[in-house]
Amino acid sequence: MLVEGYVSTDGPYTGLTKDQLLECAYCPLWVRVRCLLLVAYWTSWLVMLAGAITLVVVTPKCLTPEPLQWWQLSPAYQVYPLSYQDGSHPPDGFGDILGIESRLDYIKDLGVGAIWLSPIYKSPMKDFGYDIQDFRDIAPVFGTMDDFHSLSRAMKERGIKLVLDFVPNHSSNLHEWFQKSVKREAPYTDYYVWTDAKGFEPEGTPIPPNNWRSVFGGSAWEWNQERHQFYLHQFLKEQPDLNYRNPWVLQEMKNVLQFWLDQGVDGFRMDAVAHLLEDEELRDEPVKDEDSIDEYSQLDHKYTFNLPKVLDILREFRILLDKNSENGTKIMITEVYMPVEKLMAYYGNKSHPIAHFPFNFELISVSQENISAQSIYSTIMTWMDNLPKGAWPNWVSGNHDNSRMATRFGNELVDAINMIMLLLPGTPVTYNGEEMGMEDTDVSWEQTKDTVGINAGPMKYKLFSRDPERTPMQWNAGMNAGFSTANQTWLPVNPNYKTLNVQSQLNAKWSHIKVYKLLAKARKTEAIMNGELAIRVLEDCVLVYTRVKKGFPGYMVVVNFAVDTVIVDLTKLDHVPNESFIYVFSTTYAHSFTAKKRISNSEVMMPGQGGMVLTFVPEFPEETIPL
């Protein structure tokens, strides 16, 4: 075969030699072909690179949320120690630290991640541990420091955090600091707020320096004959106010915090912090409502409440807690009763944080007025709308100072309120017993006044109670509801304990406790932890909100506050499909629904006074990526 430029030889064809290949490679035709292919390759590569960069730039970002801290993950549980469980041997009718430890498995099983322990400090018990005689010791009625360490270890074994009540505003008048301050012993001379009498009545009675009133009524000033001066007490006269204008006092209280941090405490709930400072000039407070029956409410407390420098003191406490947070956040919660827009200042800001959150009592406040879907909606939105950017919400439905949730909202709505509270963004805080719908107990003044006494040092004090929501925890239908086998409990047990108790609810097919446990479990899902909140009122009486995060199952809380049955169309909310599955329903609906049942969202029949939680696959509009 003849190829141009080459001569065929006899024999089989053996291919081109190396020199022949090189000669062909440099042929102008093949050079042009190779150049065109190379240009085409790099052009397509650059186009794909540009496209990839464009996609990265224009595609909506899916930011990975920061991991939540322990105090954000699970419900917190307030334990009122005197009323939780008597663990004494022999039993004495009072709850104590060993009793709490004996019930930790129950608390863990609820899905609770942290216990807030009301005061257990050494105290004459005039106000249940809020008049503290020694900030570094345990009241004998609650046990010993060894008992506390045992409780702390047992909680850590179960992964439960311990938040201790801290009372920075005042001490007991039996505290060593006060006793030495009365005697003007250095450095305690000005540890409390002392001042001279304004004058004396003709018969020699000293006149208080101003018109300041105690929260519990009467003058906020008490005359001390030994020191021959008045001291300030914004609460009981047995609770003299500490003087935070004295830097030694601030350091003393920081030392107290450090002491308990060293004992293994994970944080503090700080009581009555808005009262920490008073006007240096001791000016009279303006009259706000002289016709008010409550003496304290008659005045505008501009000189004794929420002074600006209170936040500076709390900031000092927060700095100390942050310094101790190497092995886990040490949390700071503040208790302040004030309008929401003012309360937000207690969060501080990003560069100067104060509280991890101030308690949100709005659900308690609204339940003492007209309860409706609209009022609950407004309560939730007021908090969320005022929340500073990046701040963490919280929800409190009850505590030891307010009537029980079942008494305020009605037993029918217990589960519904827990649904609302536990699945909203933020940390829910549950007062012990609210998980099973405990109710207020009728406690007469005589029963309260003549309750069992406690030996506290050389004197024997009588307890007094302000509240029917502090009666013993109802564990079973046995003697004293399983709280104590003593002949008498410090407050009487509610007579309904025979049917309303933990054991009966755990054994029942459906109960408040079982609803609560499922709600706590749902909090661990991505939609509840990091999802968006959308909330509406339908048909004037049904509160509905969704928690949605793309790529994960959504949750929807639906509560009917009306007595009558209402039919609602849930597809009016964004991302809600035509069908959902029932996740959990209130005990009032036990005969109307079944778990995991598929329902049509466009026509949901909601019986009166109850609620349910639905799960669904959220629908999102198809997104178009700009070219």
mmCIF file with all atom_site columns, C-alpha atoms in Angstrom, residues 361-453:
data_model
loop_
_atom_site.group_PDB
_atom_site.id
_atom_site.type_symbol
_atom_site.label_atom_id
_atom_site.label_alt_id
_atom_site.label_comp_id
_atom_site.label_asym_id
_atom_site.label_entity_id
_atom_site.label_seq_id
_atom_site.pdbx_PDB_ins_code
_atom_site.Cartn_x
_atom_site.Cartn_y
_atom_site.Cartn_z
_atom_site.occupancy
_atom_site.B_iso_or_equiv
_atom_site.pdbx_formal_charge
_atom_site.auth_seq_id
_atom_site.auth_comp_id
_atom_site.auth_asym_id
_atom_site.auth_atom_id
_atom_site.pdbx_PDB_model_num
ATOM 1  C CA . PHE A 1 361 ? -43.607 35.271 84.349  1.00 0.00 ? 361 PHE A CA 1
ATOM 2  C CA . GLU A 1 362 ? -46.011 36.429 81.639  1.00 0.00 ? 362 GLU A CA 1
ATOM 3  C CA . LEU A 1 363 ? -47.865 33.096 81.442  1.00 0.00 ? 363 LEU A CA 1
ATOM 4  C CA . ILE A 1 364 ? -48.479 33.371 85.187  1.00 0.00 ? 364 ILE A CA 1
ATOM 5  C CA . SER A 1 365 ? -49.691 36.950 84.893  1.00 0.00 ? 365 SER A CA 1
ATOM 6  C CA . VAL A 1 366 ? -52.076 36.275 82.020  1.00 0.00 ? 366 VAL A CA 1
ATOM 7  C CA . SER A 1 367 ? -53.613 33.273 83.812  1.00 0.00 ? 367 SER A CA 1
ATOM 8  C CA . GLN A 1 368 ? -54.712 35.523 86.663  1.00 0.00 ? 368 GLN A CA 1
ATOM 9  C CA . GLU A 1 369 ? -56.837 37.551 84.274  1.00 0.00 ? 369 GLU A CA 1
ATOM 10 C CA . ASN A 1 370 ? -58.925 36.597 81.230  1.00 0.00 ? 370 ASN A CA 1
ATOM 11 C CA . ILE A 1 371 ? -57.545 33.419 79.676  1.00 0.00 ? 371 ILE A CA 1
ATOM 12 C CA . SER A 1 372 ? -58.127 33.104 75.944  1.00 0.00 ? 372 SER A CA 1
ATOM 13 C CA . ALA A 1 373 ? -56.329 32.135 72.757  1.00 0.00 ? 373 ALA A CA 1
ATOM 14 C CA . GLN A 1 374 ? -55.796 35.817 72.017  1.00 0.00 ? 374 GLN A CA 1
ATOM 15 C CA . SER A 1 375 ? -54.373 36.632 75.462  1.00 0.00 ? 375 SER A CA 1
ATOM 16 C CA . ILE A 1 376 ? -51.935 33.710 75.283  1.00 0.00 ? 376 ILE A CA 1
ATOM 17 C CA . TYR A 1 377 ? -50.981 34.719 71.733  1.00 0.00 ? 377 TYR A CA 1
ATOM 18 C CA . SER A 1 378 ? -50.321 38.302 72.854  1.00 0.00 ? 378 SER A CA 1
ATOM 19 C CA . THR A 1 379 ? -48.302 37.075 75.829  1.00 0.00 ? 379 THR A CA 1
ATOM 20 C CA . ILE A 1 380 ? -46.038 34.951 73.639  1.00 0.00 ? 380 ILE A CA 1
ATOM 21 C CA . MET A 1 381 ? -45.584 37.581 70.952  1.00 0.00 ? 381 MET A CA 1
ATOM 22 C CA . THR A 1 382 ? -44.870 40.370 73.459  1.00 0.00 ? 382 THR A CA 1
ATOM 23 C CA . TRP A 1 383 ? -41.944 38.383 74.819  1.00 0.00 ? 383 TRP A CA 1
ATOM 24 C CA . MET A 1 384 ? -40.632 37.295 71.417  1.00 0.00 ? 384 MET A CA 1
ATOM 25 C CA . ASP A 1 385 ? -40.979 40.757 69.880  1.00 0.00 ? 385 ASP A CA 1
ATOM 26 C CA . ASN A 1 386 ? -39.055 42.417 72.731  1.00 0.00 ? 386 ASN A CA 1
ATOM 27 C CA . LEU A 1 387 ? -36.367 39.740 72.940  1.00 0.00 ? 387 LEU A CA 1
ATOM 28 C CA . PRO A 1 388 ? -32.912 41.168 72.133  1.00 0.00 ? 388 PRO A CA 1
ATOM 29 C CA . LYS A 1 389 ? -31.172 39.691 69.089  1.00 0.00 ? 389 LYS A CA 1
ATOM 30 C CA . GLY A 1 390 ? -29.481 36.438 70.013  1.00 0.00 ? 390 GLY A CA 1
ATOM 31 C CA . ALA A 1 391 ? -31.115 36.248 73.455  1.00 0.00 ? 391 ALA A CA 1
ATOM 32 C CA . TRP A 1 392 ? -32.667 32.999 74.660  1.00 0.00 ? 392 TRP A CA 1
ATOM 33 C CA . PRO A 1 393 ? -36.360 32.902 75.693  1.00 0.00 ? 393 PRO A CA 1
ATOM 34 C CA . ASN A 1 394 ? -37.857 31.059 78.668  1.00 0.00 ? 394 ASN A CA 1
ATOM 35 C CA . TRP A 1 395 ? -41.350 30.188 79.863  1.00 0.00 ? 395 TRP A CA 1
ATOM 36 C CA . VAL A 1 396 ? -42.569 29.796 83.441  1.00 0.00 ? 396 VAL A CA 1
ATOM 37 C CA . SER A 1 397 ? -46.103 28.528 84.101  1.00 0.00 ? 397 SER A CA 1
ATOM 38 C CA . GLY A 1 398 ? -45.951 28.344 87.906  1.00 0.00 ? 398 GLY A CA 1
ATOM 39 C CA . ASN A 1 399 ? -43.795 28.599 91.009  1.00 0.00 ? 399 ASN A CA 1
ATOM 40 C CA . HIS A 1 400 ? -43.910 28.543 94.801  1.00 0.00 ? 400 HIS A CA 1
ATOM 41 C CA . ASP A 1 401 ? -45.265 32.106 94.979  1.00 0.00 ? 401 ASP A CA 1
ATOM 42 C CA . ASN A 1 402 ? -48.320 31.651 92.751  1.00 0.00 ? 402 ASN A CA 1
ATOM 43 C CA . SER A 1 403 ? -51.367 29.422 92.675  1.00 0.00 ? 403 SER A CA 1
ATOM 44 C CA . ARG A 1 404 ? -50.830 26.149 90.893  1.00 0.00 ? 404 ARG A CA 1
ATOM 45 C CA . MET A 1 405 ? -51.303 25.980 87.154  1.00 0.00 ? 405 MET A CA 1
ATOM 46 C CA . ALA A 1 406 ? -54.329 23.655 87.413  1.00 0.00 ? 406 ALA A CA 1
ATOM 47 C CA . THR A 1 407 ? -56.016 26.114 89.778  1.00 0.00 ? 407 THR A CA 1
ATOM 48 C CA . ARG A 1 408 ? -55.348 29.155 87.604  1.00 0.00 ? 408 ARG A CA 1
ATOM 49 C CA . PHE A 1 409 ? -55.958 27.692 84.139  1.00 0.00 ? 409 PHE A CA 1
ATOM 50 C CA . GLY A 1 410 ? -58.313 24.861 85.106  1.00 0.00 ? 410 GLY A CA 1
ATOM 51 C CA . ASN A 1 411 ? -57.466 21.159 85.196  1.00 0.00 ? 411 ASN A CA 1
ATOM 52 C CA . GLU A 1 412 ? -58.766 20.698 81.632  1.00 0.00 ? 412 GLU A CA 1
ATOM 53 C CA . LEU A 1 413 ? -56.016 22.945 80.253  1.00 0.00 ? 413 LEU A CA 1
ATOM 54 C CA . VAL A 1 414 ? -53.047 21.516 82.189  1.00 0.00 ? 414 VAL A CA 1
ATOM 55 C CA . ASP A 1 415 ? -51.768 19.457 79.261  1.00 0.00 ? 415 ASP A CA 1
ATOM 56 C CA . ALA A 1 416 ? -52.491 22.217 76.762  1.00 0.00 ? 416 ALA A CA 1
ATOM 57 C CA . ILE A 1 417 ? -50.454 24.776 78.718  1.00 0.00 ? 417 ILE A CA 1
ATOM 58 C CA . ASN A 1 418 ? -47.588 22.293 79.045  1.00 0.00 ? 418 ASN A CA 1
ATOM 59 C CA . MET A 1 419 ? -47.777 21.745 75.277  1.00 0.00 ? 419 MET A CA 1
ATOM 60 C CA . ILE A 1 420 ? -47.565 25.473 74.644  1.00 0.00 ? 420 ILE A CA 1
ATOM 61 C CA . MET A 1 421 ? -44.727 26.000 77.109  1.00 0.00 ? 421 MET A CA 1
ATOM 62 C CA . LEU A 1 422 ? -42.517 22.988 76.371  1.00 0.00 ? 422 LEU A CA 1
ATOM 63 C CA . LEU A 1 423 ? -42.454 23.306 72.581  1.00 0.00 ? 423 LEU A CA 1
ATOM 64 C CA . LEU A 1 424 ? -41.920 27.059 72.218  1.00 0.00 ? 424 LEU A CA 1
ATOM 65 C CA . PRO A 1 425 ? -38.409 28.341 71.486  1.00 0.00 ? 425 PRO A CA 1
ATOM 66 C CA . GLY A 1 426 ? -36.542 28.648 74.786  1.00 0.00 ? 426 GLY A CA 1
ATOM 67 C CA . THR A 1 427 ? -36.273 26.920 78.146  1.00 0.00 ? 427 THR A CA 1
ATOM 68 C CA . PRO A 1 428 ? -39.462 25.830 79.940  1.00 0.00 ? 428 PRO A CA 1
ATOM 69 C CA . VAL A 1 429 ? -39.392 25.864 83.757  1.00 0.00 ? 429 VAL A CA 1
ATOM 70 C CA . THR A 1 430 ? -41.815 23.562 85.585  1.00 0.00 ? 430 THR A CA 1
ATOM 71 C CA . TYR A 1 431 ? -42.701 23.839 89.276  1.00 0.00 ? 431 TYR A CA 1
ATOM 72 C CA . ASN A 1 432 ? -42.737 20.416 90.911  1.00 0.00 ? 432 ASN A CA 1
ATOM 73 C CA . GLY A 1 433 ? -46.196 18.856 90.754  1.00 0.00 ? 433 GLY A CA 1
ATOM 74 C CA . GLU A 1 434 ? -47.326 20.850 87.727  1.00 0.00 ? 434 GLU A CA 1
ATOM 75 C CA . GLU A 1 435 ? -46.398 17.918 85.493  1.00 0.00 ? 435 GLU A CA 1
ATOM 76 C CA . MET A 1 436 ? -49.273 15.960 87.029  1.00 0.00 ? 436 MET A CA 1
ATOM 77 C CA . GLY A 1 437 ? -51.723 18.821 87.551  1.00 0.00 ? 437 GLY A CA 1
ATOM 78 C CA . MET A 1 438 ? -51.495 19.294 91.331  1.00 0.00 ? 438 MET A CA 1
ATOM 79 C CA . GLU A 1 439 ? -53.966 21.854 92.655  1.00 0.00 ? 439 GLU A CA 1
ATOM 80 C CA . ASP A 1 440 ? -53.957 24.439 95.435  1.00 0.00 ? 440 ASP A CA 1
ATOM 81 C CA . THR A 1 441 ? -54.750 23.119 98.897  1.00 0.00 ? 441 THR A CA 1
ATOM 82 C CA . ASP A 1 442 ? -57.115 24.881 101.259 1.00 0.00 ? 442 ASP A CA 1
ATOM 83 C CA . VAL A 1 443 ? -54.873 25.778 104.202 1.00 0.00 ? 443 VAL A CA 1
ATOM 84 C CA . SER A 1 444 ? -56.502 27.762 106.980 1.00 0.00 ? 444 SER A CA 1
ATOM 85 C CA . TRP A 1 445 ? -54.516 30.374 108.863 1.00 0.00 ? 445 TRP A CA 1
ATOM 86 C CA . GLU A 1 446 ? -54.787 28.271 112.025 1.00 0.00 ? 446 GLU A CA 1
ATOM 87 C CA . GLN A 1 447 ? -53.347 25.231 110.247 1.00 0.00 ? 447 GLN A CA 1
ATOM 88 C CA . THR A 1 448 ? -50.522 27.367 108.946 1.00 0.00 ? 448 THR A CA 1
ATOM 89 C CA . LYS A 1 449 ? -49.862 29.275 112.139 1.00 0.00 ? 449 LYS A CA 1
ATOM 90 C CA . ASP A 1 450 ? -49.783 26.180 114.324 1.00 0.00 ? 450 ASP A CA 1
ATOM 91 C CA . THR A 1 451 ? -47.760 23.974 112.044 1.00 0.00 ? 451 THR A CA 1
ATOM 92 C CA . VAL A 1 452 ? -44.828 21.939 113.315 1.00 0.00 ? 452 VAL A CA 1
ATOM 93 C CA . GLY A 1 453 ? -41.975 23.984 114.800 1.00 0.00 ? 453 GLY A CA 1
#
